[in-house]
GROMACS .gro file of C-alpha atoms in nm:
model
  478
    1MET     CA    1  19.819  -0.304  23.693
    2PHE     CA    2  19.943  -0.299  24.053
    3ARG     CA    3  19.857   0.068  24.080
    4ARG     CA    4  19.499   0.003  23.969
    5LEU     CA    5  19.465  -0.279  24.226
    6LEU     CA    6  19.578  -0.037  24.496
    7ARG     CA    7  19.310   0.211  24.387
    8HIS     CA    8  19.037  -0.056  24.419
    9ILE     CA    9  19.161  -0.142  24.767
   10ALA     CA   10  19.159   0.230  24.850
   11CYS     CA   11  18.793   0.251  24.739
   12ILE     CA   12  18.697  -0.023  24.985
   13ALA     CA   13  18.900   0.151  25.255
   14ILE     CA   14  18.717   0.478  25.189
   15VAL     CA   15  18.380   0.306  25.226
   16LEU     CA   16  18.489   0.144  25.551
   17SER     CA   17  18.616   0.479  25.678
   18ILE     CA   18  18.277   0.636  25.610
   19VAL     CA   19  18.110   0.349  25.795
   20GLY     CA   20  18.342   0.401  26.089
   21VAL     CA   21  18.270   0.772  26.106
   22GLU     CA   22  17.894   0.732  26.069
   23THR     CA   23  17.857   0.445  26.321
   24LYS     CA   24  18.111   0.541  26.585
   25LEU     CA   25  18.141   0.921  26.581
   26VAL     CA   26  17.818   1.050  26.426
   27ALA     CA   27  17.480   0.881  26.452
   28VAL     CA   28  17.310   0.905  26.112
   29ASN     CA   29  17.002   0.751  25.959
   30ALA     CA   30  16.989   0.527  25.653
   31THR     CA   31  16.906   0.811  25.412
   32THR     CA   32  17.201   1.023  25.523
   33ALA     CA   33  17.429   0.720  25.501
   34ALA     CA   34  17.310   0.644  25.149
   35LEU     CA   35  17.373   1.005  25.037
   36THR     CA   36  17.721   0.996  25.194
   37PHE     CA   37  17.806   0.677  25.005
   38LEU     CA   38  17.674   0.831  24.681
   39LEU     CA   39  17.893   1.141  24.727
   40ALA     CA   40  18.196   0.918  24.788
   41VAL     CA   41  18.118   0.716  24.472
   42LEU     CA   42  18.077   1.036  24.269
   43LEU     CA   43  18.408   1.173  24.399
   44ILE     CA   44  18.590   0.847  24.320
   45ALA     CA   45  18.440   0.841  23.968
   46THR     CA   46  18.556   1.195  23.910
   47ILE     CA   47  18.909   1.131  24.032
   48TRP     CA   48  18.985   0.773  23.924
   49GLY     CA   49  18.718   0.660  23.678
   50LEU     CA   50  18.432   0.417  23.626
   51ALA     CA   51  18.596   0.088  23.733
   52GLU     CA   52  18.697   0.221  24.073
   53ALA     CA   53  18.356   0.386  24.115
   54VAL     CA   54  18.178   0.052  24.052
   55THR     CA   55  18.395  -0.109  24.320
   56ALA     CA   56  18.302   0.171  24.559
   57SER     CA   57  17.932   0.132  24.464
   58VAL     CA   58  17.927  -0.241  24.540
   59ALA     CA   59  18.122  -0.187  24.865
   60GLY     CA   60  17.889   0.097  24.961
   61MET     CA   61  17.580  -0.117  24.885
   62LEU     CA   62  17.708  -0.400  25.104
   63ALA     CA   63  17.802  -0.159  25.384
   64PHE     CA   64  17.464   0.017  25.357
   65ASN     CA   65  17.288  -0.320  25.384
   66PHE     CA   66  17.504  -0.451  25.668
   67PHE     CA   67  17.522  -0.143  25.888
   68PHE     CA   68  17.211   0.066  25.815
   69LEU     CA   69  16.926  -0.162  25.698
   70PRO     CA   70  16.753  -0.385  25.956
   71PRO     CA   71  16.836  -0.638  26.072
   72LEU     CA   72  17.168  -0.460  26.141
   73GLY     CA   73  17.487  -0.663  26.127
   74LYS     CA   74  17.342  -0.905  25.872
   75PHE     CA   75  17.323  -0.913  25.490
   76THR     CA   76  16.953  -1.006  25.504
   77ILE     CA   77  16.664  -0.755  25.470
   78GLU     CA   78  16.334  -0.787  25.660
   79ASP     CA   79  16.129  -0.512  25.497
   80PRO     CA   80  16.067  -0.565  25.120
   81GLN     CA   81  16.070  -0.186  25.076
   82ASN     CA   82  16.435  -0.185  25.183
   83TRP     CA   83  16.513  -0.409  24.884
   84VAL     CA   84  16.382  -0.133  24.663
   85ALA     CA   85  16.593   0.122  24.851
   86LEU     CA   86  16.903  -0.094  24.826
   87LEU     CA   87  16.851  -0.154  24.454
   88ALA     CA   88  16.782   0.216  24.400
   89PHE     CA   89  17.104   0.298  24.584
   90LEU     CA   90  17.306   0.057  24.367
   91VAL     CA   91  17.151   0.181  24.040
   92THR     CA   92  17.196   0.544  24.142
   93ALA     CA   93  17.558   0.485  24.245
   94ILE     CA   94  17.649   0.309  23.921
   95THR     CA   95  17.461   0.562  23.707
   96THR     CA   96  17.625   0.858  23.872
   97SER     CA   97  17.960   0.679  23.835
   98GLN     CA   98  17.903   0.638  23.462
   99LEU     CA   99  17.794   0.999  23.420
  100SER     CA  100  18.090   1.130  23.617
  101ALA     CA  101  18.336   0.902  23.436
  102ARG     CA  102  18.192   1.007  23.100
  103ALA     CA  103  18.228   1.372  23.193
  104GLN     CA  104  18.583   1.306  23.306
  105ARG     CA  105  18.664   1.130  22.979
  106ARG     CA  106  18.519   1.417  22.782
  107ALA     CA  107  18.720   1.667  22.984
  108ILE     CA  108  19.037   1.464  22.933
  109GLU     CA  109  18.959   1.427  22.562
  110ALA     CA  110  18.898   1.801  22.527
  111GLN     CA  111  19.220   1.874  22.708
  112ARG     CA  112  19.406   1.626  22.487
  113ARG     CA  113  19.257   1.778  22.171
  114ARG     CA  114  19.346   2.129  22.285
  115ARG     CA  115  19.702   2.019  22.356
  116GLU     CA  116  19.727   1.843  22.019
  117THR     CA  117  19.593   2.154  21.845
  118GLU     CA  118  19.855   2.367  22.017
  119GLN     CA  119  20.126   2.116  21.924
  120LEU     CA  120  20.012   2.104  21.560
  121TYR     CA  121  20.009   2.484  21.551
  122GLY     CA  122  20.364   2.491  21.690
  123LEU     CA  123  20.481   2.239  21.431
  124GLY     CA  124  20.315   2.427  21.145
  125ARG     CA  125  20.469   2.753  21.259
  126ALA     CA  126  20.815   2.596  21.284
  127ILE     CA  127  20.783   2.455  20.932
  128LEU     CA  128  20.668   2.784  20.781
  129LEU     CA  129  20.945   2.980  20.951
  130ASN     CA  130  21.215   2.749  20.814
  131GLU     CA  131  21.381   2.919  20.516
  132THR     CA  132  21.670   2.679  20.453
  133PHE     CA  133  21.588   2.421  20.185
  134GLN     CA  134  21.848   2.166  20.293
  135ARG     CA  135  21.728   2.175  20.656
  136ILE     CA  136  21.347   2.176  20.620
  137LEU     CA  137  21.293   1.800  20.657
  138PRO     CA  138  21.571   1.738  20.917
  139ASN     CA  139  21.439   2.032  21.117
  140ALA     CA  140  21.084   1.894  21.088
  141VAL     CA  141  21.205   1.568  21.246
  142ALA     CA  142  21.364   1.762  21.532
  143ASP     CA  143  21.052   1.977  21.576
  144ILE     CA  144  20.818   1.674  21.593
  145THR     CA  145  21.047   1.507  21.846
  146ARG     CA  146  21.059   1.819  22.062
  147ILE     CA  147  20.697   1.937  22.037
  148PHE     CA  148  20.525   1.597  22.067
  149GLU     CA  149  20.788   1.445  22.300
  150MET     CA  150  20.844   1.137  22.081
  151ASN     CA  151  21.120   0.878  22.116
  152GLU     CA  152  21.158   0.798  21.746
  153VAL     CA  153  21.063   1.001  21.441
  154ALA     CA  154  21.157   0.934  21.078
  155ILE     CA  155  21.060   1.101  20.750
  156PHE     CA  156  21.119   0.925  20.418
  157ASP     CA  157  21.154   1.141  20.106
  158ALA     CA  158  21.060   0.925  19.807
  159ALA     CA  159  21.209   1.170  19.555
  160SER     CA  160  21.560   1.164  19.702
  161GLN     CA  161  21.527   0.820  19.872
  162LYS     CA  162  21.662   0.980  20.190
  163ILE     CA  163  21.545   0.905  20.543
  164HIS     CA  164  21.572   1.182  20.801
  165ARG     CA  165  21.544   1.038  21.150
  166HIS     CA  166  21.567   1.088  21.523
  167GLY     CA  167  21.633   0.763  21.708
  168SER     CA  168  21.721   0.432  21.549
  169GLY     CA  169  21.401   0.228  21.575
  170ALA     CA  170  21.231   0.326  21.248
  171ASP     CA  171  21.176   0.037  21.006
  172ASP     CA  172  21.326   0.157  20.676
  173ALA     CA  173  21.156  -0.116  20.473
  174ARG     CA  174  20.814  -0.030  20.618
  175LEU     CA  175  20.872   0.341  20.554
  176ARG     CA  176  20.936   0.269  20.186
  177GLU     CA  177  20.645   0.024  20.166
  178VAL     CA  178  20.395   0.272  20.313
  179ALA     CA  179  20.523   0.549  20.085
  180GLN     CA  180  20.474   0.322  19.783
  181SER     CA  181  20.139   0.169  19.876
  182GLY     CA  182  19.981   0.468  20.047
  183GLN     CA  183  19.842   0.241  20.323
  184ALA     CA  184  19.901   0.342  20.686
  185PHE     CA  185  20.031   0.106  20.954
  186HIS     CA  186  19.927   0.158  21.319
  187SER     CA  187  20.017  -0.058  21.619
  188PRO     CA  188  19.873   0.072  21.950
  189GLU     CA  189  20.050  -0.209  22.139
  190GLN     CA  190  20.391  -0.104  22.006
  191LYS     CA  191  20.289   0.266  22.019
  192TYR     CA  192  20.418   0.285  21.664
  193SER     CA  193  20.260   0.438  21.352
  194VAL     CA  194  20.372   0.475  20.991
  195VAL     CA  195  20.155   0.685  20.760
  196PRO     CA  196  20.198   0.804  20.400
  197VAL     CA  197  20.262   1.168  20.323
  198HIS     CA  198  20.033   1.281  20.040
  199LEU     CA  199  20.074   1.581  19.816
  200GLY     CA  200  19.821   1.646  19.542
  201GLY     CA  201  19.664   1.305  19.594
  202ARG     CA  202  19.985   1.107  19.547
  203PRO     CA  203  20.219   0.968  19.814
  204ILE     CA  204  20.554   1.149  19.816
  205GLY     CA  205  20.699   0.995  20.130
  206SER     CA  206  20.610   0.855  20.470
  207LEU     CA  207  20.627   0.941  20.838
  208SER     CA  208  20.688   0.706  21.130
  209ILE     CA  209  20.639   0.795  21.498
  210ARG     CA  210  20.693   0.602  21.819
  211GLY     CA  211  20.645   0.742  22.170
  212ASP     CA  212  20.609   0.630  22.532
  213THR     CA  213  20.245   0.737  22.554
  214GLY     CA  214  20.157   0.649  22.197
  215THR     CA  215  19.948   0.860  21.962
  216THR     CA  216  19.623   0.820  21.778
  217LEU     CA  217  19.628   0.749  21.407
  218THR     CA  218  19.432   1.071  21.354
  219LEU     CA  219  19.706   1.278  21.517
  220VAL     CA  220  19.981   1.105  21.318
  221GLU     CA  221  19.789   1.171  20.994
  222ALA     CA  222  19.749   1.537  21.094
  223ILE     CA  223  20.124   1.558  21.150
  224ALA     CA  224  20.174   1.393  20.809
  225ASN     CA  225  19.961   1.665  20.648
  226LEU     CA  226  20.191   1.927  20.797
  227ILE     CA  227  20.491   1.731  20.672
  228ALA     CA  228  20.334   1.746  20.326
  229ILE     CA  229  20.342   2.124  20.364
  230ALA     CA  230  20.712   2.092  20.456
  231PHE     CA  231  20.771   1.887  20.139
  232GLU     CA  232  20.586   2.142  19.930
  233ARG     CA  233  20.776   2.427  20.095
  234ALA     CA  234  21.106   2.251  20.031
  235ARG     CA  235  21.014   2.203  19.666
  236ALA     CA  236  20.904   2.566  19.636
  237ILE     CA  237  21.225   2.697  19.792
  238ASP     CA  238  21.431   2.467  19.570
  239THR     CA  239  21.244   2.584  19.259
  240ALA     CA  240  21.281   2.947  19.361
  241ALA     CA  241  21.651   2.897  19.432
  242SER     CA  242  21.700   2.729  19.094
  243ALA     CA  243  21.515   3.010  18.919
  244GLU     CA  244  21.720   3.270  19.108
  245ALA     CA  245  22.042   3.086  19.025
  246ALA     CA  246  21.943   3.070  18.658
  247ARG     CA  247  21.859   3.440  18.660
  248ARG     CA  248  22.188   3.531  18.825
  249ASN     CA  249  22.374   3.303  18.589
  250GLU     CA  250  22.213   3.480  18.297
  251GLU     CA  251  22.300   3.818  18.448
  252LEU     CA  252  22.655   3.699  18.507
  253ARG     CA  253  22.682   3.576  18.151
  254ALA     CA  254  22.553   3.908  18.020
  255ALA     CA  255  22.794   4.099  18.246
  256MET     CA  256  23.079   3.873  18.134
  257LEU     CA  257  23.002   3.933  17.768
  258ASP     CA  258  22.974   4.307  17.826
  259GLY     CA  259  23.300   4.310  18.020
  260LEU     CA  260  23.485   4.102  17.762
  261ALA     CA  261  23.342   4.310  17.480
  262HIS     CA  262  23.466   4.627  17.651
  263ASP     CA  263  23.806   4.478  17.735
  264LEU     CA  264  23.852   4.349  17.381
  265LYS     CA  265  23.725   4.668  17.220
  266THR     CA  266  23.962   4.896  17.412
  267PRO     CA  267  24.291   4.749  17.278
  268LEU     CA  268  24.139   4.690  16.936
  269THR     CA  269  24.040   5.057  16.916
  270ALA     CA  270  24.393   5.167  17.009
  271ILE     CA  271  24.547   4.922  16.759
  272LYS     CA  272  24.308   5.033  16.484
  273ALA     CA  273  24.378   5.403  16.544
  274SER     CA  274  24.756   5.352  16.549
  275VAL     CA  275  24.760   5.135  16.238
  276THR     CA  276  24.531   5.378  16.053
  277SER     CA  277  24.767   5.665  16.137
  278LEU     CA  278  25.067   5.466  16.019
  279ILE     CA  279  24.899   5.367  15.692
  280SER     CA  280  24.786   5.722  15.618
  281GLY     CA  281  25.140   5.851  15.666
  282TYR     CA  282  25.017   6.103  15.922
  283PRO     CA  283  25.316   6.072  16.161
  284ARG     CA  284  25.588   6.298  16.026
  285THR     CA  285  25.859   6.202  16.270
  286GLU     CA  286  26.022   5.871  16.346
  287GLU     CA  287  25.959   5.926  16.716
  288ARG     CA  288  25.584   5.946  16.653
  289LYS     CA  289  25.591   5.634  16.438
  290GLU     CA  290  25.783   5.445  16.706
  291GLU     CA  291  25.534   5.563  16.966
  292LEU     CA  292  25.240   5.431  16.760
  293LEU     CA  293  25.417   5.098  16.703
  294THR     CA  294  25.481   5.072  17.078
  295ILE     CA  295  25.108   5.127  17.140
  296VAL     CA  296  25.024   4.853  16.888
  297ASN     CA  297  25.271   4.618  17.054
  298GLU     CA  298  25.143   4.686  17.410
  299GLU     CA  299  24.777   4.664  17.317
  300THR     CA  300  24.841   4.343  17.124
  301ASP     CA  301  25.000   4.194  17.435
  302ARG     CA  302  24.702   4.308  17.638
  303LEU     CA  303  24.462   4.154  17.386
  304HIS     CA  304  24.657   3.829  17.394
  305ARG     CA  305  24.644   3.825  17.774
  306ILE     CA  306  24.265   3.877  17.781
  307VAL     CA  307  24.204   3.597  17.531
  308SER     CA  308  24.443   3.365  17.717
  309ASP     CA  309  24.264   3.436  18.046
  310ALA     CA  310  23.927   3.363  17.889
  311ILE     CA  311  24.053   3.033  17.747
  312GLN     CA  312  24.211   2.934  18.079
  313MET     CA  313  23.892   3.027  18.266
  314GLY     CA  314  23.693   2.805  18.030
  315ARG     CA  315  23.925   2.512  18.097
  316ILE     CA  316  23.898   2.558  18.472
  317ASP     CA  317  23.518   2.573  18.454
  318SER     CA  318  23.501   2.254  18.249
  319GLY     CA  319  23.742   2.072  18.483
  320LYS     CA  320  23.992   2.013  18.205
  321VAL     CA  321  24.298   2.138  18.392
  322GLY     CA  322  24.555   1.867  18.332
  323LEU     CA  323  24.865   1.884  18.553
  324GLN     CA  324  25.212   1.790  18.431
  325ARG     CA  325  25.393   1.789  18.763
  326SER     CA  326  25.767   1.817  18.801
  327ARG     CA  327  26.007   1.953  19.061
  328LYS     CA  328  26.034   2.330  19.041
  329GLU     CA  329  26.234   2.568  19.258
  330LEU     CA  330  26.015   2.839  19.405
  331ASP     CA  331  26.268   3.122  19.369
  332GLU     CA  332  26.308   3.043  18.998
  333MET     CA  333  25.932   3.044  18.937
  334VAL     CA  334  25.887   3.373  19.124
  335THR     CA  335  26.171   3.544  18.936
  336ASN     CA  336  26.053   3.421  18.594
  337ALA     CA  337  25.690   3.518  18.659
  338TRP     CA  338  25.800   3.865  18.770
  339SER     CA  339  26.018   3.919  18.463
  340ASP     CA  340  25.745   3.792  18.227
  341LEU     CA  341  25.527   4.080  18.346
  342ASN     CA  342  25.805   4.331  18.274
  343LEU     CA  343  25.784   4.468  18.626
  344ALA     CA  344  26.074   4.664  18.770
  345PRO     CA  345  26.310   4.425  18.958
  346SER     CA  346  26.361   4.687  19.228
  347ARG     CA  347  25.997   4.658  19.335
  348LEU     CA  348  26.024   4.288  19.420
  349GLU     CA  349  26.097   4.218  19.787
  350PHE     CA  350  26.158   3.843  19.790
  351GLN     CA  351  26.223   3.660  20.116
  352LEU     CA  352  26.285   3.286  20.074
  353PRO     CA  353  26.408   3.076  20.370
  354GLY     CA  354  26.668   2.814  20.299
  355ASP     CA  355  26.443   2.523  20.411
  356ILE     CA  356  26.188   2.560  20.128
  357PRO     CA  357  26.216   2.241  19.917
  358ALA     CA  358  26.146   2.213  19.544
  359LEU     CA  359  25.772   2.203  19.475
  360LEU     CA  360  25.603   1.924  19.280
  361VAL     CA  361  25.383   2.139  19.055
  362ASP     CA  362  25.291   2.204  18.696
  363GLY     CA  363  25.551   2.472  18.628
  364ASP     CA  364  25.364   2.657  18.353
  365LEU     CA  365  25.029   2.659  18.531
  366PHE     CA  366  25.166   2.753  18.871
  367ALA     CA  367  25.375   3.030  18.716
  368GLN     CA  368  25.053   3.160  18.560
  369ALA     CA  369  24.889   3.166  18.904
  370LEU     CA  370  25.186   3.363  19.040
  371LYS     CA  371  25.164   3.607  18.751
  372GLN     CA  372  24.796   3.665  18.820
  373LEU     CA  373  24.878   3.749  19.184
  374PHE     CA  374  25.171   3.974  19.086
  375ASP     CA  375  24.964   4.150  18.818
  376ASN     CA  376  24.679   4.206  19.065
  377ALA     CA  377  24.922   4.348  19.326
  378ASN     CA  378  25.082   4.574  19.065
  379ARG     CA  379  24.749   4.702  18.934
  380TYR     CA  380  24.615   4.808  19.274
  381SER     CA  381  24.941   4.937  19.429
  382PRO     CA  382  25.081   5.288  19.396
  383PRO     CA  383  25.340   5.320  19.115
  384GLY     CA  384  25.686   5.220  19.230
  385SER     CA  385  25.567   5.075  19.561
  386PRO     CA  386  25.727   4.745  19.670
  387ILE     CA  387  25.552   4.408  19.641
  388ALA     CA  388  25.668   4.161  19.907
  389VAL     CA  389  25.680   3.788  19.828
  390SER     CA  390  25.761   3.546  20.110
  391ALA     CA  391  25.736   3.175  20.186
  392ARG     CA  392  25.735   2.953  20.494
  393ILE     CA  393  25.677   2.593  20.598
  394ALA     CA  394  25.366   2.527  20.812
  395ALA     CA  395  25.206   2.192  20.908
  396GLY     CA  396  25.321   1.992  20.609
  397SER     CA  397  25.253   2.272  20.361
  398VAL     CA  398  25.440   2.559  20.204
  399VAL     CA  399  25.267   2.897  20.234
  400ILE     CA  400  25.352   3.159  19.970
  401SER     CA  401  25.239   3.516  20.045
  402VAL     CA  402  25.215   3.818  19.814
  403ALA     CA  403  25.168   4.149  20.001
  404ASP     CA  404  25.091   4.478  19.827
  405ALA     CA  405  25.058   4.841  19.935
  406GLY     CA  406  24.718   4.895  19.776
  407PRO     CA  407  24.393   5.021  19.929
  408GLY     CA  408  24.307   4.679  20.070
  409ILE     CA  409  23.993   4.470  20.041
  410ALA     CA  410  23.693   4.519  20.268
  411PRO     CA  411  23.616   4.218  20.493
  412SER     CA  412  23.270   4.191  20.334
  413GLU     CA  413  23.432   4.145  19.991
  414GLN     CA  414  23.707   3.900  20.086
  415SER     CA  415  23.480   3.596  20.048
  416HIS     CA  416  23.385   3.702  19.691
  417ILE     CA  417  23.715   3.831  19.559
  418PHE     CA  418  23.801   3.494  19.398
  419ASP     CA  419  23.463   3.461  19.222
  420LYS     CA  420  23.458   3.477  18.844
  421PHE     CA  421  23.421   3.828  18.703
  422TYR     CA  422  23.384   3.977  19.051
  423ARG     CA  423  23.549   4.314  19.090
  424GLY     CA  424  23.545   4.491  19.424
  425THR     CA  425  23.454   4.849  19.500
  426GLN     CA  426  23.816   4.957  19.450
  427SER     CA  427  23.791   4.849  19.084
  428LEU     CA  428  23.605   5.174  19.014
  429ARG     CA  429  23.937   5.355  19.069
  430PHE     CA  430  24.124   5.095  18.862
  431PRO     CA  431  23.903   5.018  18.561
  432GLU     CA  432  24.150   4.791  18.381
  433GLY     CA  433  24.090   4.419  18.433
  434THR     CA  434  23.835   4.149  18.354
  435GLY     CA  435  23.775   3.998  18.699
  436MET     CA  436  23.914   3.663  18.581
  437GLY     CA  437  24.270   3.678  18.716
  438LEU     CA  438  24.211   3.581  19.080
  439ALA     CA  439  23.953   3.320  18.979
  440ILE     CA  440  24.212   3.162  18.747
  441ALA     CA  441  24.473   3.167  19.025
  442LYS     CA  442  24.222   3.001  19.260
  443GLY     CA  443  24.140   2.730  19.004
  444ILE     CA  444  24.507   2.650  18.944
  445VAL     CA  445  24.592   2.640  19.315
  446GLU     CA  446  24.295   2.415  19.394
  447ALA     CA  447  24.387   2.187  19.102
  448HIS     CA  448  24.718   2.134  19.286
  449GLY     CA  449  24.527   2.043  19.605
  450GLY     CA  450  24.601   2.377  19.767
  451LYS     CA  451  24.409   2.674  19.907
  452ILE     CA  452  24.420   3.045  19.839
  453SER     CA  453  24.302   3.322  20.069
  454VAL     CA  454  24.328   3.695  20.126
  455SER     CA  455  24.370   3.901  20.442
  456ALA     CA  456  24.447   4.257  20.540
  457GLY     CA  457  24.812   4.356  20.565
  458GLN     CA  458  24.950   4.486  20.895
  459GLY     CA  459  25.048   4.820  20.746
  460GLY     CA  460  24.762   4.838  20.499
  461GLY     CA  461  24.712   4.676  20.163
  462SER     CA  462  24.628   4.309  20.109
  463VAL     CA  463  24.809   3.979  20.157
  464PHE     CA  464  24.724   3.691  19.923
  465SER     CA  465  24.837   3.354  20.060
  466VAL     CA  466  24.874   3.028  19.865
  467GLU     CA  467  24.902   2.709  20.069
  468LEU     CA  468  25.036   2.403  19.883
  469PRO     CA  469  25.061   2.059  20.048
  470LEU     CA  470  25.407   1.904  20.046
  471ILE     CA  471  25.454   1.542  19.933
  472PRO     CA  472  25.576   1.302  20.209
  473GLU     CA  473  25.940   1.315  20.107
  474GLN     CA  474  25.924   1.696  20.112
  475VAL     CA  475  25.785   1.685  20.465
  476ASN     CA  476  26.071   1.455  20.569
  477HIS     CA  477  26.312   1.699  20.407
  478GLU     CA  478  26.171   1.967  20.632
   0.00000   0.00000   0.00000
């Protein structure tokens, strides 16, 4: 308001300056003076607008009358024709002011529309380039705030009942009300608008915007239409992701069934062939009979292990892993798990510090996790190579490591090695296995509140690490 008052005062000062120049420095006639005042009015209308131009017109008319129409120095007019000239001057000044102000408004409006079009294009491009389903709406809020320079932006998703916002001034109740009713709310005084977001003729959410300069309801509705595209894109990506997940799940299930069928068929074939030979009386020597019985025994154990792994994997998937915790010594569990696998004792390199306390774990389940790690290390290591097992205390946890001398695991595969039925590229050289062992070990460790990871060994091979949290009294013992 004060700034506008200063502009009106400046208009009067400009008129007086022109009078000073034309009366003191340059002698001009009434026609030249009138044209000079008209040019000044036109310039003011172009720069500041109609209100200031009207002030300049009235000031110019009075100055023209006082200084250039006889009798000079008075606001009276002797010649009636001068009244016509004075009125013509005033009408011409105001008319030119209106025309100039209108042209200025149209130029400003065109510039504003061009800027809004560019901003809407930028927002649409940002939405279409966003490929992450979980971030489409939050990113849209950030993009609106950045592109349109808004103070507060909020998007309400009616399906999830979530509000994604920038700033804290959005009215949550009004957002929900507009989304439900489909009626927009616009307050130019508060520079605040809330509009529904429609998709297919039905409201699916709402958008609220507040800025220092304010926005037109038309612009906010245009932004809402782009947000509808963001909603639709989010739904499309979600649907595509669900379809892809279902397809991969079906492929995984088929691969699992094929793998299990192969793993079950292999020992069954060996058992069937050995039993058939024994029944037919084909082996003539006791050594051959004992060899066939050994094959039956080993393949039966293998079959039992595959079925047990499948059952355990099913329990882990269903979340039915019940823990019966008790205090167990780590060295005893390691030794028992190693002997249960019938591995050569000489291959075990076991380093256990004296400060490792008894672990509060489910003995049977945790021993099974250790056996899965030992069996994996044995399968992928050269025959007779050592397998190092160590333990240490670190930050309130005990870390158990199993290091092998195998070919190692590529960094790109380390994040997938614990997935169900995943077998790395090295499995082509070692066909035996179902891809369930490490996933079972991971499920058991996580059921105990721990973590399992894999890294490359210093001298080659892989190091599998199990980190189990210690209970408070174990930490004090440390």
